[in-house]
Amino acid sequence: MKQFLGIDIGTQGVRVVVLNQEGNTLAAGDQAFQFSGDLRIEQDPLHWWEILDQLLIQVLNALGDKSKIHAIGVTSTSGTIIPIDWKGNPLHSAIMYSDQRSAEQGYRCQALAKERETVGYTAFNSSSGLPKMIWFLENFPEKRHDLYKFIHASDFITGTLSGNFGVTDYTNVLKSGYNLHEEVWPSYIMDLGVHLAWLQDVVPSGYPIGKILPAWAERYGLSPESLVTAGMTDGCVSQVASGAVAPGEWNTTIGTTLVIKGVSTEEIKDQSGAIYNHRHPQGYWMPGGASNTGADWVSHYFGGQNLKELGEKAEALVPTGDVAWPLLQHGERFPFFSPQARGFMPEGKEDAYVFACGMEGVAYIEKMAYDRIEELSGQKVNKVFSAGGGSNSDLWMKIRSTVLQVPIQKMANTTGAAGAAILAASGTFYEDLPTAARKMIKVEKVIEPETRWIEKYQEGYKRFLGELKSRNIC
């Protein structure tokens, strides 16, 4: 039976999983990074590899027979950029998606793209890849002559494993400016100072880009015939793990941020740029958006506490009737764009109450997003799949289901690493991604709306919208 290795390079650590062709977990492990300083600005990709290397040895040794690993898939953050030389060595630390130093370059990219592009991506900002490339070139001009390619976070791992740094995938290139309709790098990018020679070739996610290098095959005990596949961004691969991979299916991933993505036969056009469209490996569209709101507030406010006990106390307090928005970052980007946005939480309340209000606030942002999607697409959202750490709380899932008034379905293994393994299987063993998902993804639970809460949450949602308006946030 074939096996597939999935690798997830997250903001705070690495996760690895091995699935067989039926989706059963054979081995898994994770390891935190040991960075000092602000992880949201820069990270050393060589440290990623050091931690991953140790973890692969640990996980694969626990696996036993490693020769059945047929393909390897990788996922990582969207918008993170690494300039490399001809040998694949980083010329600079990874410029993280959350680094806001390229805000001015983002405005320039957006203005020129809107002037020159008719169907391509134009909603550039500081979290986009292209502005980070320009920021690097303008701040380190002396490194231009050593520059081979600008690559994305997952490309560093696939390139190191296969030796092929010149190829990336549909999802990573969206925010780097690639035109997914015409499948070309648009000419206006050169007018921004980025040579097309510095940009990668683009293939569908999950497409094999080469075999594992012999040295790594020997080190890890893998077959030299094991394939390395083109990666996928973290939000998209969480969608894969959730099971939302066919037209009409939608997924919410609540990790550090909240990411909503679906599959449609036609792209959803949003003039504000809050909703953008990735390209599905089978040629469909994967519309969605990424909010700055997520689950990072949980560790910020309640780090070190017993979340299970806190949740049990919070369950007795919902619906709270209060309004809160646990946004920790400055500014919001989805379901609306508001650089001046600031979060707000109840003051002088017990922890369980604040915890409950925070969960409700995220649910309200999620509803705003799906309301916007329904408005632009003209189609009703009837079921939502869920992934990410936020889906581990049954109470939070029930709050969200009730606010949305739709069932929320959680699969048994919703990690990004699992999604990467499924993606690797889809491009090398199964016919396509929907087939791989049907064969490898198992339902863990379905959460239905709590009918006795519906009316109170309808009122709460209206108060939440009113509070945002009164604060001039949207």
Short mmCIF file of N, CA and C in Angstrom, two decimals, residues 277-355:
data_model
loop_
_atom_site.label_atom_id
_atom_site.label_comp_id
_atom_site.label_asym_id
_atom_site.label_seq_id
_atom_site.Cartn_x
_atom_site.Cartn_y
_atom_site.Cartn_z
N ASN A 277 -8.90 34.77 -5.56
CA ASN A 277 -9.16 33.44 -6.11
C ASN A 277 -7.87 32.69 -6.40
N HIS A 278 -7.63 31.63 -5.65
CA HIS A 278 -6.55 30.71 -5.99
C HIS A 278 -7.03 29.78 -7.11
N ARG A 279 -6.09 29.06 -7.69
CA ARG A 279 -6.43 28.11 -8.75
C ARG A 279 -6.34 26.69 -8.22
N HIS A 280 -7.39 25.94 -8.41
CA HIS A 280 -7.48 24.55 -8.00
C HIS A 280 -6.61 23.70 -8.94
N PRO A 281 -6.00 22.64 -8.44
CA PRO A 281 -5.17 21.79 -9.32
C PRO A 281 -5.91 21.28 -10.55
N GLN A 282 -7.24 21.12 -10.43
CA GLN A 282 -8.03 20.62 -11.56
C GLN A 282 -8.61 21.76 -12.42
N GLY A 283 -8.18 22.98 -12.19
CA GLY A 283 -8.61 24.10 -13.01
C GLY A 283 -9.80 24.86 -12.47
N TYR A 284 -10.45 24.39 -11.39
CA TYR A 284 -11.50 25.16 -10.74
C TYR A 284 -10.88 26.38 -10.07
N TRP A 285 -11.74 27.17 -9.43
CA TRP A 285 -11.25 28.31 -8.65
C TRP A 285 -11.44 28.02 -7.17
N MET A 286 -10.55 28.59 -6.37
CA MET A 286 -10.60 28.44 -4.91
C MET A 286 -10.69 29.83 -4.29
N PRO A 287 -11.90 30.44 -4.32
CA PRO A 287 -12.06 31.78 -3.78
C PRO A 287 -12.01 31.78 -2.27
N GLY A 288 -11.59 32.90 -1.71
CA GLY A 288 -11.57 33.01 -0.27
C GLY A 288 -10.78 34.22 0.17
N GLY A 289 -10.57 34.30 1.44
CA GLY A 289 -9.83 35.41 2.00
C GLY A 289 -9.25 35.04 3.35
N ALA A 290 -8.27 35.83 3.78
CA ALA A 290 -7.60 35.58 5.06
C ALA A 290 -7.78 36.78 5.96
N SER A 291 -8.36 36.55 7.11
CA SER A 291 -8.56 37.60 8.10
C SER A 291 -7.38 37.69 9.05
N ASN A 292 -7.14 38.86 9.61
CA ASN A 292 -6.15 38.99 10.68
C ASN A 292 -6.70 38.50 12.01
N THR A 293 -8.01 38.29 12.06
CA THR A 293 -8.64 37.70 13.24
C THR A 293 -8.45 36.19 13.19
N GLY A 294 -8.20 35.58 14.33
CA GLY A 294 -8.02 34.13 14.34
C GLY A 294 -8.08 33.59 15.74
N ALA A 295 -7.12 32.71 16.08
CA ALA A 295 -7.09 32.12 17.41
C ALA A 295 -5.86 32.54 18.21
N ASP A 296 -5.06 33.47 17.67
CA ASP A 296 -3.86 33.90 18.39
C ASP A 296 -4.19 34.58 19.72
N TRP A 297 -5.40 35.13 19.81
CA TRP A 297 -5.81 35.79 21.05
C TRP A 297 -5.95 34.81 22.21
N VAL A 298 -6.17 33.54 21.92
CA VAL A 298 -6.35 32.55 22.98
C VAL A 298 -5.08 32.43 23.82
N SER A 299 -3.93 32.24 23.14
CA SER A 299 -2.67 32.15 23.88
C SER A 299 -2.26 33.50 24.45
N HIS A 300 -2.63 34.58 23.76
CA HIS A 300 -2.29 35.92 24.23
C HIS A 300 -2.96 36.23 25.57
N TYR A 301 -4.25 35.95 25.66
CA TYR A 301 -5.00 36.26 26.87
C TYR A 301 -5.00 35.13 27.90
N PHE A 302 -4.89 33.89 27.44
CA PHE A 302 -5.10 32.75 28.33
C PHE A 302 -3.97 31.73 28.29
N GLY A 303 -2.79 32.15 27.84
CA GLY A 303 -1.65 31.25 27.79
C GLY A 303 -1.35 30.67 29.17
N GLY A 304 -1.15 29.36 29.21
CA GLY A 304 -0.84 28.70 30.48
C GLY A 304 -2.06 28.22 31.24
N GLN A 305 -3.26 28.66 30.84
CA GLN A 305 -4.46 28.22 31.53
C GLN A 305 -4.96 26.90 30.94
N ASN A 306 -5.78 26.20 31.69
CA ASN A 306 -6.40 24.97 31.24
C ASN A 306 -7.60 25.34 30.37
N LEU A 307 -7.44 25.23 29.07
CA LEU A 307 -8.48 25.69 28.15
C LEU A 307 -9.73 24.82 28.24
N LYS A 308 -9.56 23.55 28.58
CA LYS A 308 -10.73 22.68 28.71
C LYS A 308 -11.63 23.17 29.85
N GLU A 309 -11.03 23.47 30.99
CA GLU A 309 -11.79 23.98 32.12
C GLU A 309 -12.39 25.34 31.80
N LEU A 310 -11.61 26.18 31.13
CA LEU A 310 -12.10 27.51 30.76
C LEU A 310 -13.30 27.39 29.83
N GLY A 311 -13.24 26.44 28.90
CA GLY A 311 -14.34 26.23 27.98
C GLY A 311 -15.59 25.74 28.67
N GLU A 312 -15.42 24.86 29.66
CA GLU A 312 -16.57 24.35 30.40
C GLU A 312 -17.28 25.48 31.15
N LYS A 313 -16.50 26.39 31.72
CA LYS A 313 -17.10 27.54 32.41
C LYS A 313 -17.77 28.48 31.40
N ALA A 314 -17.14 28.66 30.24
CA ALA A 314 -17.68 29.56 29.22
C ALA A 314 -19.00 29.05 28.66
N GLU A 315 -19.15 27.72 28.59
CA GLU A 315 -20.37 27.16 28.01
C GLU A 315 -21.61 27.57 28.78
N ALA A 316 -21.45 27.79 30.09
CA ALA A 316 -22.59 28.20 30.91
C ALA A 316 -22.93 29.68 30.71
N LEU A 317 -22.08 30.42 30.00
CA LEU A 317 -22.25 31.87 29.86
C LEU A 317 -22.73 32.30 28.48
N VAL A 318 -22.76 31.37 27.52
CA VAL A 318 -23.14 31.74 26.16
C VAL A 318 -24.62 31.46 25.92
N PRO A 319 -25.24 32.28 25.04
CA PRO A 319 -24.75 33.51 24.43
C PRO A 319 -24.58 34.62 25.47
N THR A 320 -23.50 35.38 25.35
CA THR A 320 -23.20 36.39 26.37
C THR A 320 -24.05 37.64 26.22
N GLY A 321 -24.48 37.95 24.99
CA GLY A 321 -25.18 39.19 24.76
C GLY A 321 -24.24 40.38 24.64
N ASP A 322 -22.94 40.13 24.76
CA ASP A 322 -21.93 41.19 24.67
C ASP A 322 -21.32 41.17 23.27
N VAL A 323 -20.52 42.17 22.96
CA VAL A 323 -19.81 42.18 21.68
C VAL A 323 -18.32 42.34 21.95
N ALA A 324 -17.52 41.59 21.21
CA ALA A 324 -16.07 41.64 21.32
C ALA A 324 -15.46 41.30 19.98
N TRP A 325 -14.24 41.75 19.79
CA TRP A 325 -13.51 41.42 18.57
C TRP A 325 -12.05 41.19 18.96
N PRO A 326 -11.61 39.94 19.07
CA PRO A 326 -10.26 39.65 19.55
C PRO A 326 -9.18 39.80 18.48
N LEU A 327 -9.16 40.93 17.84
CA LEU A 327 -8.15 41.23 16.82
C LEU A 327 -6.91 41.76 17.51
N LEU A 328 -5.78 41.06 17.41
CA LEU A 328 -4.55 41.49 18.06
C LEU A 328 -3.70 42.38 17.16
N GLN A 329 -3.75 42.15 15.86
CA GLN A 329 -2.96 42.95 14.94
C GLN A 329 -3.62 44.31 14.70
N HIS A 330 -2.87 45.23 14.16
CA HIS A 330 -3.41 46.51 13.74
C HIS A 330 -3.89 46.39 12.30
N GLY A 331 -5.19 46.55 12.10
CA GLY A 331 -5.74 46.48 10.75
C GLY A 331 -6.39 45.14 10.45
N GLU A 332 -7.36 45.17 9.54
CA GLU A 332 -8.06 43.97 9.09
C GLU A 332 -8.04 43.94 7.56
N ARG A 333 -8.07 42.72 7.00
CA ARG A 333 -7.99 42.58 5.54
C ARG A 333 -9.11 41.74 4.96
N PHE A 334 -9.88 41.04 5.80
CA PHE A 334 -10.98 40.22 5.33
C PHE A 334 -11.89 39.92 6.51
N PRO A 335 -13.19 40.09 6.39
CA PRO A 335 -14.02 40.26 5.18
C PRO A 335 -14.11 41.69 4.66
N PHE A 336 -13.34 42.60 5.26
CA PHE A 336 -13.26 43.97 4.77
C PHE A 336 -11.84 44.45 4.99
N PHE A 337 -11.45 45.47 4.25
CA PHE A 337 -10.10 46.02 4.38
C PHE A 337 -10.17 47.30 5.20
N SER A 338 -9.47 47.32 6.33
CA SER A 338 -9.52 48.48 7.22
C SER A 338 -8.20 48.61 7.97
N PRO A 339 -7.26 49.40 7.44
CA PRO A 339 -5.96 49.55 8.11
C PRO A 339 -6.07 50.13 9.51
N GLN A 340 -7.14 50.90 9.77
CA GLN A 340 -7.29 51.55 11.07
C GLN A 340 -7.98 50.68 12.11
N ALA A 341 -8.39 49.48 11.74
CA ALA A 341 -9.16 48.62 12.64
C ALA A 341 -8.35 48.23 13.88
N ARG A 342 -9.01 48.26 15.02
CA ARG A 342 -8.44 47.81 16.28
C ARG A 342 -9.46 46.93 16.99
N GLY A 343 -9.00 45.87 17.61
CA GLY A 343 -9.89 44.97 18.29
C GLY A 343 -10.37 45.53 19.62
N PHE A 344 -11.36 44.88 20.20
CA PHE A 344 -11.88 45.31 21.50
C PHE A 344 -12.41 44.09 22.25
N MET A 345 -12.18 44.09 23.55
CA MET A 345 -12.61 42.99 24.42
C MET A 345 -13.23 43.55 25.68
N PRO A 346 -14.12 42.79 26.35
CA PRO A 346 -14.73 43.27 27.60
C PRO A 346 -13.66 43.50 28.67
N GLU A 347 -13.85 44.49 29.48
CA GLU A 347 -12.92 44.80 30.56
C GLU A 347 -13.58 44.54 31.91
N GLY A 348 -12.78 44.10 32.86
CA GLY A 348 -13.28 43.89 34.20
C GLY A 348 -14.17 42.67 34.35
N LYS A 349 -14.08 41.73 33.42
CA LYS A 349 -14.91 40.52 33.46
C LYS A 349 -14.05 39.30 33.79
N GLU A 350 -14.67 38.25 34.28
CA GLU A 350 -13.95 37.02 34.57
C GLU A 350 -13.43 36.39 33.28
N ASP A 351 -12.38 35.59 33.40
CA ASP A 351 -11.71 35.01 32.24
C ASP A 351 -12.67 34.20 31.37
N ALA A 352 -13.52 33.39 31.99
CA ALA A 352 -14.43 32.55 31.21
C ALA A 352 -15.36 33.39 30.36
N TYR A 353 -15.79 34.53 30.87
CA TYR A 353 -16.69 35.41 30.13
C TYR A 353 -15.95 36.02 28.94
N VAL A 354 -14.72 36.49 29.17
CA VAL A 354 -13.92 37.07 28.09
C VAL A 354 -13.63 36.00 27.04
N PHE A 355 -13.36 34.78 27.48
CA PHE A 355 -13.10 33.67 26.56
C PHE A 355 -14.32 33.42 25.67
#
